[in-house]
Coordinates of C-alpha atoms in Angstrom, one line a residue:
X16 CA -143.8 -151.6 14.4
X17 CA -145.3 -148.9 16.4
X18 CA -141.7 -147.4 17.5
X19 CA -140.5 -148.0 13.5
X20 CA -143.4 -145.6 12.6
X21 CA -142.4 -143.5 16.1
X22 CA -139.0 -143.2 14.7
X23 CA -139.4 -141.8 11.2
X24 CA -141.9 -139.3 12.3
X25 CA -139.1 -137.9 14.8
X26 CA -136.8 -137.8 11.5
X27 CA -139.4 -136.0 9.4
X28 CA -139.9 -133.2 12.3
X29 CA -135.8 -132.8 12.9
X30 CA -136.4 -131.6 8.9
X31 CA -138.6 -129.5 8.9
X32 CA -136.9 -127.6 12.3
X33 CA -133.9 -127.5 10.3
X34 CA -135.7 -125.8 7.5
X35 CA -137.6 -123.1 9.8
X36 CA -134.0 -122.5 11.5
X37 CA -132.6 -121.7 8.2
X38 CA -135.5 -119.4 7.0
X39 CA -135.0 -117.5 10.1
X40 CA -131.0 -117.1 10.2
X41 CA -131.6 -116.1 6.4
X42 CA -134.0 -113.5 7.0
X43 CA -132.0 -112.1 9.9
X44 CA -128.9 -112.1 7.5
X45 CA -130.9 -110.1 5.0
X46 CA -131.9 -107.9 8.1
X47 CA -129.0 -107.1 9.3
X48 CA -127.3 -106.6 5.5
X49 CA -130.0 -103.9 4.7
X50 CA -129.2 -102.0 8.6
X51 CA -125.5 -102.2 7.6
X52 CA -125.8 -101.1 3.7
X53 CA -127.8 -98.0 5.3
X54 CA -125.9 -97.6 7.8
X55 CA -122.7 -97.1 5.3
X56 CA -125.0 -95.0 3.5
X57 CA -125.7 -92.5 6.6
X58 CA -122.3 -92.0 7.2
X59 CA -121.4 -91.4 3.4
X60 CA -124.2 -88.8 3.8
X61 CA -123.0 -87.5 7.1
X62 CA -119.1 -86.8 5.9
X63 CA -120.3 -85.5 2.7
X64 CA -122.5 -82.7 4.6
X65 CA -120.0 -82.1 7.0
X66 CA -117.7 -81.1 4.1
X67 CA -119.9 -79.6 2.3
X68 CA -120.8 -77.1 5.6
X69 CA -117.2 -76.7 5.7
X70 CA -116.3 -75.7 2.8
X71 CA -119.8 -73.2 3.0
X72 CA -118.1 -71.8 6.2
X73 CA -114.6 -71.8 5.1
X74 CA -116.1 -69.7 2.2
X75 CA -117.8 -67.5 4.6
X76 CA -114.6 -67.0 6.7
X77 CA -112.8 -65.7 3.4
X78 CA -115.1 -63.4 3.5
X79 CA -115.4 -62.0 6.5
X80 CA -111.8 -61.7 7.2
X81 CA -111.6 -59.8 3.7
X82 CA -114.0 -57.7 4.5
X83 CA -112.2 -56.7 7.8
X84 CA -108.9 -55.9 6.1
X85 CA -110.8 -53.7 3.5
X86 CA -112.6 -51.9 6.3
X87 CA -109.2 -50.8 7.4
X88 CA -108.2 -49.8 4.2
X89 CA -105.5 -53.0 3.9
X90 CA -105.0 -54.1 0.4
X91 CA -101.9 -55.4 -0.9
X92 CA -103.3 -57.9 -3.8
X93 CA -106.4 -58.6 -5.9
X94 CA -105.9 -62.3 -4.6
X95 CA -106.4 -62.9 -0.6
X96 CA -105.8 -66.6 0.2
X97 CA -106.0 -68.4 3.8
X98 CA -102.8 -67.8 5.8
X99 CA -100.7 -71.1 6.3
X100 CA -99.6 -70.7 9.4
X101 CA -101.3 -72.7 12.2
X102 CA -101.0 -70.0 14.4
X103 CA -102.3 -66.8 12.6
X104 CA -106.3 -66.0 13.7
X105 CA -107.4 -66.6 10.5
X106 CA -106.2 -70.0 9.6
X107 CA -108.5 -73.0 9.2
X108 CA -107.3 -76.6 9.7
X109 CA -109.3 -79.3 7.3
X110 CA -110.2 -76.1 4.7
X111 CA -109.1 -73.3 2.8
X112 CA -110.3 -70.1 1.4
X113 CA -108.8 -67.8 -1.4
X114 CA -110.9 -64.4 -1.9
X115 CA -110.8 -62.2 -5.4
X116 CA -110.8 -58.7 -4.9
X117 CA -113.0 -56.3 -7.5
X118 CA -113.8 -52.8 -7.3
X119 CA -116.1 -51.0 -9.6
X120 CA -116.6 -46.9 -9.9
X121 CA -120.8 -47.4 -10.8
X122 CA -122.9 -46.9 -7.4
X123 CA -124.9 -49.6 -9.1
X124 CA -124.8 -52.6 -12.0
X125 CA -123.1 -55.1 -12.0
X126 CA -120.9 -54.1 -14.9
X127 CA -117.6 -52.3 -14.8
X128 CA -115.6 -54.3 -12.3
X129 CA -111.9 -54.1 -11.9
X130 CA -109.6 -56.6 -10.5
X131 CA -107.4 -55.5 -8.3
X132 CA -107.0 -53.6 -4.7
X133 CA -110.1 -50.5 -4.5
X134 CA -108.9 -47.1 -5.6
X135 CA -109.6 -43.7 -4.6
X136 CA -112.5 -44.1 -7.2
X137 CA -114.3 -46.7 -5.6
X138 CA -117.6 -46.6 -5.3
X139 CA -118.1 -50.7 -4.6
X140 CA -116.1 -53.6 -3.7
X141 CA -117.1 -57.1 -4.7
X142 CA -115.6 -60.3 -3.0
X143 CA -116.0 -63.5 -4.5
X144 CA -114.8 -66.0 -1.6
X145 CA -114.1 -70.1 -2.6
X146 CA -114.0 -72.1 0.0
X147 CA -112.6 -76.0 -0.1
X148 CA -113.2 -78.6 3.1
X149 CA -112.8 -82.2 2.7
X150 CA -110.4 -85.3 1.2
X151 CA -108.4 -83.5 -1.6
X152 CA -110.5 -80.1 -0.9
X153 CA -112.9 -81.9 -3.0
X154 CA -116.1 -79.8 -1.5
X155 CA -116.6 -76.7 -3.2
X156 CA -118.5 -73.3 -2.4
X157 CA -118.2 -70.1 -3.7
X158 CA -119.3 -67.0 -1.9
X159 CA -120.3 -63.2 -3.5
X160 CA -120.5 -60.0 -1.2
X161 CA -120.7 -56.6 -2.6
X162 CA -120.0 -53.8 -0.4
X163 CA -120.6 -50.1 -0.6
X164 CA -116.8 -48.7 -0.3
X165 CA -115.7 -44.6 0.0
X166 CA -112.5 -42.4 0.0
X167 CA -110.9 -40.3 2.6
X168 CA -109.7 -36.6 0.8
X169 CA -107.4 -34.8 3.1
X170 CA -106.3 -31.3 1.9
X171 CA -103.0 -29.8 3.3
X172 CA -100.8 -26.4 2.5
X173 CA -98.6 -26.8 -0.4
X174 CA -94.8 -26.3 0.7
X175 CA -93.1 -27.4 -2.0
X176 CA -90.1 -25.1 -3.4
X177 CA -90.1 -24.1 -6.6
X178 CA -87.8 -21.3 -8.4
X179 CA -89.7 -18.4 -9.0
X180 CA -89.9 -14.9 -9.4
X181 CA -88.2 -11.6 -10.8
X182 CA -84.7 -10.6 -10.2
X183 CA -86.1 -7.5 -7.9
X184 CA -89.2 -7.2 -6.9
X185 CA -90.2 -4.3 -4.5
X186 CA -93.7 -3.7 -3.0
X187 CA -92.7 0.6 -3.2
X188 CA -90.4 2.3 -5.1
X189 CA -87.0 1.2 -6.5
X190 CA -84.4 3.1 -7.5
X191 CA -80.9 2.5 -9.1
X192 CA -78.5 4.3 -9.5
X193 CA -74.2 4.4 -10.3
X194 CA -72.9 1.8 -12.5
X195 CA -75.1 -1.6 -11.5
X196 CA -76.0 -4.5 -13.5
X197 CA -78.8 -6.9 -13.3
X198 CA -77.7 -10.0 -15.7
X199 CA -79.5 -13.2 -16.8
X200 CA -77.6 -16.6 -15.9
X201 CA -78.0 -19.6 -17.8
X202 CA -81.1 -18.4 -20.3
X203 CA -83.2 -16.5 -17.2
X204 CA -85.0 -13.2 -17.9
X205 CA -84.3 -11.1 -15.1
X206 CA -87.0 -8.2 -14.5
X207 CA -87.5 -5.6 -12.2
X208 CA -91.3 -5.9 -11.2
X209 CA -92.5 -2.6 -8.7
X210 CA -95.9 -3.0 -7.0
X211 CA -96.1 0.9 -6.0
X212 CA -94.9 4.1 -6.7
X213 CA -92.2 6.0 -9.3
X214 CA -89.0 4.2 -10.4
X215 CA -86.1 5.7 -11.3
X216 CA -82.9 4.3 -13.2
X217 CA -80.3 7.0 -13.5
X218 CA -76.5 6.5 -13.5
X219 CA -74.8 3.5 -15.3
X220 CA -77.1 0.8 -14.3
X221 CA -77.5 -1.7 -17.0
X222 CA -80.8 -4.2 -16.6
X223 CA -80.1 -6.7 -18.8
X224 CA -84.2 -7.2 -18.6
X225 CA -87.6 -5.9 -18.2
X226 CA -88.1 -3.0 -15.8
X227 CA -92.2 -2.5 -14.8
X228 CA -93.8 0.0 -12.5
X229 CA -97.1 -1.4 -12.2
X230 CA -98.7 1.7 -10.7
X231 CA -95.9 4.7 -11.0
X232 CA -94.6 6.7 -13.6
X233 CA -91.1 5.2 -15.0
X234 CA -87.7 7.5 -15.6
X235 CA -84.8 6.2 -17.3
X236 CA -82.1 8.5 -17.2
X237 CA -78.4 8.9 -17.2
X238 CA -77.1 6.5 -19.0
X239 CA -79.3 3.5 -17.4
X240 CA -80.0 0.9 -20.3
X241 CA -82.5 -1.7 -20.2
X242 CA -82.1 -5.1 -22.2
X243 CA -85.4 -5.8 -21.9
X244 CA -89.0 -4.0 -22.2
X245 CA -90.4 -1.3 -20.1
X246 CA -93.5 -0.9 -19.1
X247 CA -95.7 2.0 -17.0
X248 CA -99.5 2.5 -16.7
X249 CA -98.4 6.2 -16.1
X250 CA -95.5 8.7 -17.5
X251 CA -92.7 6.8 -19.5
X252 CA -89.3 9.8 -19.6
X253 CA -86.4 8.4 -21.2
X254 CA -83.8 10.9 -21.9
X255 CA -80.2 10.0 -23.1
X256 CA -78.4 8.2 -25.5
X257 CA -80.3 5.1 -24.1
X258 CA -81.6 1.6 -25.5
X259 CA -84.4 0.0 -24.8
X260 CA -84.3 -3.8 -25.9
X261 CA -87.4 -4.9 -26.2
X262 CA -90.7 -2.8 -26.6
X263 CA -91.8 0.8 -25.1
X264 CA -95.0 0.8 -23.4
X265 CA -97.1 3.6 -21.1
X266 CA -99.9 5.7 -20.7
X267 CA -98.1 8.9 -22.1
X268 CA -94.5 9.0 -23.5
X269 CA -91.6 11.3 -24.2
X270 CA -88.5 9.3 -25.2
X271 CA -85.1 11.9 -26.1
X272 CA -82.3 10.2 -27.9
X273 CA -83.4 7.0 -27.2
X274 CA -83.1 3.7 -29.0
X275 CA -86.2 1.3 -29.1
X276 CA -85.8 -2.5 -30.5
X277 CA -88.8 -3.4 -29.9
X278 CA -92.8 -1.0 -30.8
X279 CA -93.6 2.5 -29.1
X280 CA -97.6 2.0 -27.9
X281 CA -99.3 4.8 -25.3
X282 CA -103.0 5.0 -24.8
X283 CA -102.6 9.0 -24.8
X284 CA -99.7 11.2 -26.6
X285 CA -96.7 10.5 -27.7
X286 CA -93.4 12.2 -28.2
X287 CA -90.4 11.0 -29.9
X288 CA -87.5 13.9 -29.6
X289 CA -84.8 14.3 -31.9
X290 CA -82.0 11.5 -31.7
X291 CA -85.0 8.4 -31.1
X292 CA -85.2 5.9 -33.2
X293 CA -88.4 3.1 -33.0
X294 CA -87.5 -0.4 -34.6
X295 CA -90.9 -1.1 -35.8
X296 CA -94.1 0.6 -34.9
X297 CA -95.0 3.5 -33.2
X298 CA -98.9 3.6 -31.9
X299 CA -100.5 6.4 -30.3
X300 CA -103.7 8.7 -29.7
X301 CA -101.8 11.7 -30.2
X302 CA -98.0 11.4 -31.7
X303 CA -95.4 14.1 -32.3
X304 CA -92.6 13.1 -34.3
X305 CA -89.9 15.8 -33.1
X306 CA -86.4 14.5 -35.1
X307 CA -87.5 10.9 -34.2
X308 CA -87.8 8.2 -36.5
X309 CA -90.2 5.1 -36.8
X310 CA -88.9 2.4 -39.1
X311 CA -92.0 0.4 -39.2
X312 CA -95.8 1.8 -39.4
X313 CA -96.9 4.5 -37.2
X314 CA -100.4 5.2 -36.2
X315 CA -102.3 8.0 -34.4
X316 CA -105.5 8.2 -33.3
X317 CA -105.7 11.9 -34.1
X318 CA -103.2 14.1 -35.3
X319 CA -99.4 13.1 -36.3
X320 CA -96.9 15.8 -36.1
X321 CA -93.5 15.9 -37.8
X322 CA -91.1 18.1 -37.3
X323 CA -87.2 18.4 -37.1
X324 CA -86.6 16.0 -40.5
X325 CA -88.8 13.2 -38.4
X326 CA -89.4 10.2 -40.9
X327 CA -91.8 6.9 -40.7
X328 CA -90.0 3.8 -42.6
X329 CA -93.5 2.6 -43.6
X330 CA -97.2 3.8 -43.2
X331 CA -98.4 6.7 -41.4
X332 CA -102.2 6.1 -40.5
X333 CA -104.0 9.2 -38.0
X334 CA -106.8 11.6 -38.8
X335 CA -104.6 14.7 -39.7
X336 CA -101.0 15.1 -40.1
X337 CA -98.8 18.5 -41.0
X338 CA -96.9 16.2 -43.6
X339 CA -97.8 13.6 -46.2
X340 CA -94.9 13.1 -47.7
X341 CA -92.7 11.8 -44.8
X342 CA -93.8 8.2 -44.5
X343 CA -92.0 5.9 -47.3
X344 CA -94.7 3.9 -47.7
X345 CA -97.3 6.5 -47.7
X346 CA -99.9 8.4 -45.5
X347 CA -103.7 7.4 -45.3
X348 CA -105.6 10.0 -43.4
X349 CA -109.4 8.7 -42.1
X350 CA -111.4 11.7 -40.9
X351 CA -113.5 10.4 -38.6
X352 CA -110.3 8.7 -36.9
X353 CA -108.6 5.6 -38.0
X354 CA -109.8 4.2 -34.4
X355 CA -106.9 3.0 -31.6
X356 CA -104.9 0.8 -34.2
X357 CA -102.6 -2.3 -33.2
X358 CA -103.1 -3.9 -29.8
X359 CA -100.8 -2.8 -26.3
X360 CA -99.1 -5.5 -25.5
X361 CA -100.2 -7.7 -22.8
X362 CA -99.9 -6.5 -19.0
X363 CA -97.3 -7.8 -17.1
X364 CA -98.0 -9.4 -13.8
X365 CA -96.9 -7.3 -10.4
X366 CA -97.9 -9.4 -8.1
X367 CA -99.0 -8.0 -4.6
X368 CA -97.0 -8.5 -1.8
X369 CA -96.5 -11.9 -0.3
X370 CA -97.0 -12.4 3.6
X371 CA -94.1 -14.9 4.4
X372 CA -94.3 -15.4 8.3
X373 CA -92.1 -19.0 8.4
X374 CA -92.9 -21.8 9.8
X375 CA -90.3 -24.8 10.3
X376 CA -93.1 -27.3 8.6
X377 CA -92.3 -25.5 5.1
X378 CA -88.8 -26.9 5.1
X379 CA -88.9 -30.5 5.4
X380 CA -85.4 -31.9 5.4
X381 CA -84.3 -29.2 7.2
X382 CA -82.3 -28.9 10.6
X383 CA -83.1 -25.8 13.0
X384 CA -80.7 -24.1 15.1
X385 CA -82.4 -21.4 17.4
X386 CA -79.6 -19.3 18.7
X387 CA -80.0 -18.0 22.2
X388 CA -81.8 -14.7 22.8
X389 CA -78.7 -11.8 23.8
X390 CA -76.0 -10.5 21.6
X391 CA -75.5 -12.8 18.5
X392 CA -71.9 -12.4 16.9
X393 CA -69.7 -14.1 14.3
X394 CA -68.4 -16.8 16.6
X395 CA -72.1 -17.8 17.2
X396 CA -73.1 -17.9 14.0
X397 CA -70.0 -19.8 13.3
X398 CA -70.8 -22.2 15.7
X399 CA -74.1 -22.8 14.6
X400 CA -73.5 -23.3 11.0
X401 CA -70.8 -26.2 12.0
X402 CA -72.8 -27.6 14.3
X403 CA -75.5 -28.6 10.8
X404 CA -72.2 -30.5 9.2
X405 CA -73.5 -31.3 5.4
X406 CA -77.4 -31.5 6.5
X407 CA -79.7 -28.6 5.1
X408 CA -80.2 -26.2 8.2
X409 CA -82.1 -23.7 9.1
X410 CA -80.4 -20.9 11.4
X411 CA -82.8 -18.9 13.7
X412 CA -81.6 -15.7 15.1
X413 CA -84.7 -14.1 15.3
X414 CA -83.8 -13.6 19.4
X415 CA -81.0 -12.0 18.7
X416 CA -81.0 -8.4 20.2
X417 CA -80.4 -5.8 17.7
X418 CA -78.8 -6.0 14.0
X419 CA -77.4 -9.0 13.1
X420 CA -74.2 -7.5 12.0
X421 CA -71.6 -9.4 10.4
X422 CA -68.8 -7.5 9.3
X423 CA -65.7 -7.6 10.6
X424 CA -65.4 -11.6 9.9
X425 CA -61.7 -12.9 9.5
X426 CA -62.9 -16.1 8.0
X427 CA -66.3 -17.1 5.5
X428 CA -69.4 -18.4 6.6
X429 CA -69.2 -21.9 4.7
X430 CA -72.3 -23.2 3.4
X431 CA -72.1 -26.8 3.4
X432 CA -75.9 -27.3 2.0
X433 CA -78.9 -25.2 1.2
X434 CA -79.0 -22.9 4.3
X435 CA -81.8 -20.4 5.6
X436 CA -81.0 -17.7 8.3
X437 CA -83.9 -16.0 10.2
X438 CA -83.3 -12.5 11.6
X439 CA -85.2 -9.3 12.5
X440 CA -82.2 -7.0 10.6
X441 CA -79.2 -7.7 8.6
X442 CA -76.1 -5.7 8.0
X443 CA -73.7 -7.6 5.7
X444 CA -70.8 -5.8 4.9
X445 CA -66.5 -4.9 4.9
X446 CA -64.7 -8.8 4.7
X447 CA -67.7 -10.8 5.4
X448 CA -68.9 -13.9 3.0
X449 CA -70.7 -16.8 2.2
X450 CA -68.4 -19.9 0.9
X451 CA -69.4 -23.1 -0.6
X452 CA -67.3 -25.7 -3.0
X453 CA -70.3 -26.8 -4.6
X454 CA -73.9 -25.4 -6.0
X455 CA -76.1 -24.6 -3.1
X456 CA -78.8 -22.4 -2.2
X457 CA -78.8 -19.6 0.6
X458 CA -81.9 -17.6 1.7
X459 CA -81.5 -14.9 3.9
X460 CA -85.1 -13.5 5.5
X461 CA -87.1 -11.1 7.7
X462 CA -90.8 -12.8 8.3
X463 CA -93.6 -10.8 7.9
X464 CA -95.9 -12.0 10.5
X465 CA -98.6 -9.7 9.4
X466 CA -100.8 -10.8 6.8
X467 CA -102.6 -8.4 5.6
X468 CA -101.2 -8.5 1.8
X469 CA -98.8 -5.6 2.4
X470 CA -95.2 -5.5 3.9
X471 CA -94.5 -4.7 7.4
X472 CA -91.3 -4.1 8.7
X473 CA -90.6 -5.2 12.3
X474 CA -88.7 -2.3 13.7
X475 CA -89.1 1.8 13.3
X476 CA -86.1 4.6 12.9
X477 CA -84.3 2.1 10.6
X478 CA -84.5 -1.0 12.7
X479 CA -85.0 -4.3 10.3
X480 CA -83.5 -2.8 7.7
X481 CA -81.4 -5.3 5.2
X482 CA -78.3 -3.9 4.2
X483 CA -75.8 -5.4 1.6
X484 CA -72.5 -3.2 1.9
X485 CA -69.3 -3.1 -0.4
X486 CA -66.9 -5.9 -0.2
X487 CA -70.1 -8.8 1.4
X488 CA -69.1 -11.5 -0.9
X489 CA -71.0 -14.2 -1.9
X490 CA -69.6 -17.5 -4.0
X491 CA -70.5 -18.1 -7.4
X492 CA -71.3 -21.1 -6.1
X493 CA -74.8 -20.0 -3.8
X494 CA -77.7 -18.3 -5.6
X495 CA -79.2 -16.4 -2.7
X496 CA -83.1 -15.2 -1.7
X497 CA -83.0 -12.0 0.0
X498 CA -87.0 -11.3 1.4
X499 CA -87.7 -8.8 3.8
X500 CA -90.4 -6.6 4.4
X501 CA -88.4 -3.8 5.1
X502 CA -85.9 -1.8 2.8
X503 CA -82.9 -3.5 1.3
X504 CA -80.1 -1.3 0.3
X505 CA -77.3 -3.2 -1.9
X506 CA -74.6 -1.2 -2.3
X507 CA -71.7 -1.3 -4.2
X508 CA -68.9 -3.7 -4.5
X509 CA -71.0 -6.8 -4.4
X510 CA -71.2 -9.8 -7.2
X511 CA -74.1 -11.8 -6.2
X512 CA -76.8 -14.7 -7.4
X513 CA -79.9 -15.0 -6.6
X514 CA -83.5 -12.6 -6.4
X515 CA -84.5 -10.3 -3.6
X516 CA -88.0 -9.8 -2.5
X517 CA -88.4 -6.5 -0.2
X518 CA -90.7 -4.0 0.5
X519 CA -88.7 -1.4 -0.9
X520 CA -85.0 -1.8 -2.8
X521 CA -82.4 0.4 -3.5
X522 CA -79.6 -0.4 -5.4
X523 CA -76.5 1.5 -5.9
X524 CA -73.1 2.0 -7.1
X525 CA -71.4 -1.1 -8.9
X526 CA -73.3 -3.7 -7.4
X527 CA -73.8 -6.7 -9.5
X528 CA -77.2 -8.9 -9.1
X529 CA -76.5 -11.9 -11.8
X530 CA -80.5 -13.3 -11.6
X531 CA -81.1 -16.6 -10.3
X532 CA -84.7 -17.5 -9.5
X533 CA -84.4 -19.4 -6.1
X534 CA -88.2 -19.1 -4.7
X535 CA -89.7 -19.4 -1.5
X536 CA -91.5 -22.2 -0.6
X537 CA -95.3 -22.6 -0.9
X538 CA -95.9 -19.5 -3.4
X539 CA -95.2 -19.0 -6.9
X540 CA -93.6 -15.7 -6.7
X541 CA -94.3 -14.4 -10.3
X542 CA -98.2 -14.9 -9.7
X543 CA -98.0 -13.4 -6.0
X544 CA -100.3 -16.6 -5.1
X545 CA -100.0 -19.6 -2.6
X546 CA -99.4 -22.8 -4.4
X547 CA -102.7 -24.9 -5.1
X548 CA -102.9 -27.0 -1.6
X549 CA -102.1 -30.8 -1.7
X550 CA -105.2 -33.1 -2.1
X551 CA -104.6 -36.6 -1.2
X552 CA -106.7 -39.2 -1.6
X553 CA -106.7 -42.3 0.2
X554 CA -107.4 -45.9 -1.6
X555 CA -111.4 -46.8 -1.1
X556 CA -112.5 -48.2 2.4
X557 CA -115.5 -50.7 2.3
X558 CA -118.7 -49.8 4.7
X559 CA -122.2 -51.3 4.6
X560 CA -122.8 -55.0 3.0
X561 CA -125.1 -54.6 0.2
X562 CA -125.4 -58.2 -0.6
X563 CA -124.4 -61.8 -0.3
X564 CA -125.3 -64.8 -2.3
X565 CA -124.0 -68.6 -3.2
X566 CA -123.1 -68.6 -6.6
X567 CA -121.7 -72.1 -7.1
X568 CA -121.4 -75.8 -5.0

């Protein structure tokens, strides 16, 4: 009995082991559930910080690398994205970066941004960098930096080439004489502009424009005729049976048998001899009408004096006149002076001279050919002009010894392209000539290398002179620039385009100047001035960071 009772109490505890065992492995399964659940859980956490810092970084990297393409002034898009090759600096593997560009011209705000690559006007660049890391770039972060930004102004001479200019212009006096003309081509005005001293026109000269002394008294003679206007601060003479196209205008005047289209105005007296007639008005301080005729209204400050069967087509206004009955229209006399009456017209621009000393950087495009100092004759000339083909060449003879004398030529100098040639003197003359198939331009010119606003001529006793003799030729084709600061004397027998620019002019006989403005480049001849210098601007450069921020992830 006692090992029956022995026996079930051995059963019992076996139970209740069993039981304790189970509680136990329970407990430890609940354990070791809770370190694994948490365990998952760190590592979630873990990889979703990682990308997070990644995408923060890749965000970062935009831009920074923006930034350092900006401070180098490299823009090419409002968009800058992470390069895709493995082997550029600024790839990342596992994340990308795209960075919008903005620029704004405000110092401060944040208003007034434009998309898009800086400008000149720049005052601020913003970046706004997103950055992706992760599975499926699924980690976001976006990035602002603002940047102060700047631009670089560089200022350089203007050499650009633009047509301009009078037919002649002549820094002392001109004169012409024999049977030249001056003509316009193509609708140009050609003038004759003189910066000092008397001009004279005498022979057959026809200007088929404006002739202007700016300081000198002006005579018009022979049987010179002007198509134009003419104009003199000083003594205006006109004598012959002349015309005068346009207006009549000078200090003090005596016209004889002369033909104005245009209005008669002086500051001081005025005479119009018998044979003149005066399209339209005739204004003066002190007028004698001696057998000429006003058609229009004629005024004097003072007295008005007729004589010779003088007549006035419409009013006569002055403060005394010998006649009230010769003006059609009728006579007013003021006593105290009817004051200085209608307007002069406006002053002409004679520019001063123009210091033109060359320098190979004004003609860009251009191929130079510096002959060889010594004796410089047609064959080298020849020679060098081939030696340019089609290209636009420059010719440099200033070493040349002497005149450059052309003249006895058997064949043309062809000019393939616009063409300069540099020389200290020229003497163009008997067979010799410029040919050319097609429209080019041809300047032919003495530098003056002293600037001091007024020519000098490099040479004494006649040395640098420019001459043009009878039977130079020049094709229709080539409008020519002739500037020298010595004298240019264009004699007859010559038919040429183009402008000349000298220190002193004389043209004679039958020569033929048909104006076309060619220029020089860098100044605008009509003004006398250097063309405004070229400003560039450069696109905006950033410089200091002003600020960074998160603005999103």
């Amino acid at each position: 009995m006692l090992l029956t009772l022995l026996r079930k109490i051995r059963r019992r505890e076996r139970g209740s082991a069993m039981v304790a065992v189970l509680s136990v492995m329970a407990v430890i399964m609940v354990v070791v559930a809770l370190i694994g659940a948490v365990t998952v859980q760190s590592l979630r956490f873990t990889g979703s910080t990682k990308n997070s810092v990644q995408a923060q970084a890749s965000a970062e990297t935009g831009i920074d690398v923006a930034a350092s393409l900006l401070t180098q002034g490299t823009c090419t898009s409002a968009t800058f994205t992470q390069p895709t090759s493995a082997s550029d600096p600024n790839y990342l593997a596992g994340a990308s970066y795209s960075v919008a560009i903005a620029w704004s011209p405000a110092a401060t705000g944040d208003s007034a941004w434009t998309s898009g690559c800086p400008t000149a006007a720049a005052l601020r660049v913003k970046l706004t960098s997103t950055g992706l890391a992760g599975p499926g770039m699924s980690s976001k972060r976006i990035v602002e930096a603002i940047y102060a930004a700047h631009s670089t102004t560089t200022t350089a001479p203007n050499s650009s080439l633009t047509p301009s200019g009078p037919a002649i212009y002549a820094y002392s006096a001109t004169g012409f004489s024999g049977s030249g003309t001056l003509s316009p081509v193509s609708g140009s005005v050609p003038s004759v502009r003189i910066r000092n001293g008397d001009v004279n026109c005498t022979g057959g000269s026809n200007v088929q424009g404006d002739l202007i002394a700016a300081t000198g008294n002006l005579t018009v003679g022979g049987s010179c005729n002007v198509g134009g206007s003419v104009w003199t601060p000083q003594t205006l003479t006109i004598t012959g049976s002349l015309k005068v196209g346009g207006d009549a205008t000078a200090k003090s005047m005596n016209l004889a048998g002369t033909h104005v289209s245009g209005n008669a105005w002086t500051s001081n007296d005025m005479t119009l001899q018998w044979g003149t007639q005066v399209d339209q008005n005739a204004t003066a301080k002190i007028l004698n009408l001696s057998g000429g005729n006003v058609l229009g209204t004629a005024w004097s400050q003072t007295s008005a004096t007729y004589a010779g069967g003088a007549t006035i087509g419409g009013n006569l206004v002055a403060q005394s006149t010998n006649s009230t009955s010769s003006a059609a229209k009728g006579t007013k006399i003021v006593a105290a002076g009817p004051g200085p009456g209608p307007s002069a017209p406006a002053t002409p621009t004679v520019p001063n001279w123009i210091d033109y000393a060359y320098s190979a950087s004004d003609w860009p495009g251009f191929t130079v050919v510096t002959l060889p100092a010594g004796s410089c004759d047609w064959t080298t000339f020849y020679n060098a002009d081939i030696s340019l083909g089609g290209s636009k060449g420059i010719i440099d003879a200033r070493n040349c010894t002497g005149t450059i004398t052309i003249s006895t030529a058997r064949d043309k100098l062809p000019v393939n392209n616009d063409l300069v040639i540099l020389g200290k003197s020229f003497d163009l003359g008997a067979s010799f000539g410029f040919t050319a198939t097609s429209a080019h331009r041809l300047w032919l010119i003495t530098p003056d290398t002293t600037m001091n606003g007024q020519p000098d001529c490099p040479g004494s006793n006649g040395a640098g002179t420019f001459t043009v003799e009878g039977g130079a030729t020049l094709d229709p084709h080539i409008s020519v620039m002739i500037y020298s600061p010595c004298f240019v004397n264009i004699t007859s027998g010559i038919d040429w385009y183009g402008q000349v620019f000298a220190g002193e002019v004389q043209v004679n006989g039958s020569a033929n100047l048909h104006f076309v403005s060619v220029g020089l480049p860098g100044y605008n001849l009509d003004t006398g001035t250097a063309l405004p210098p070229t400003v560039t601007s450069s696109p905006s450069v950033i410089t200091s960071r002003q600020s960074i921020r998160n603005i999103a992830g």
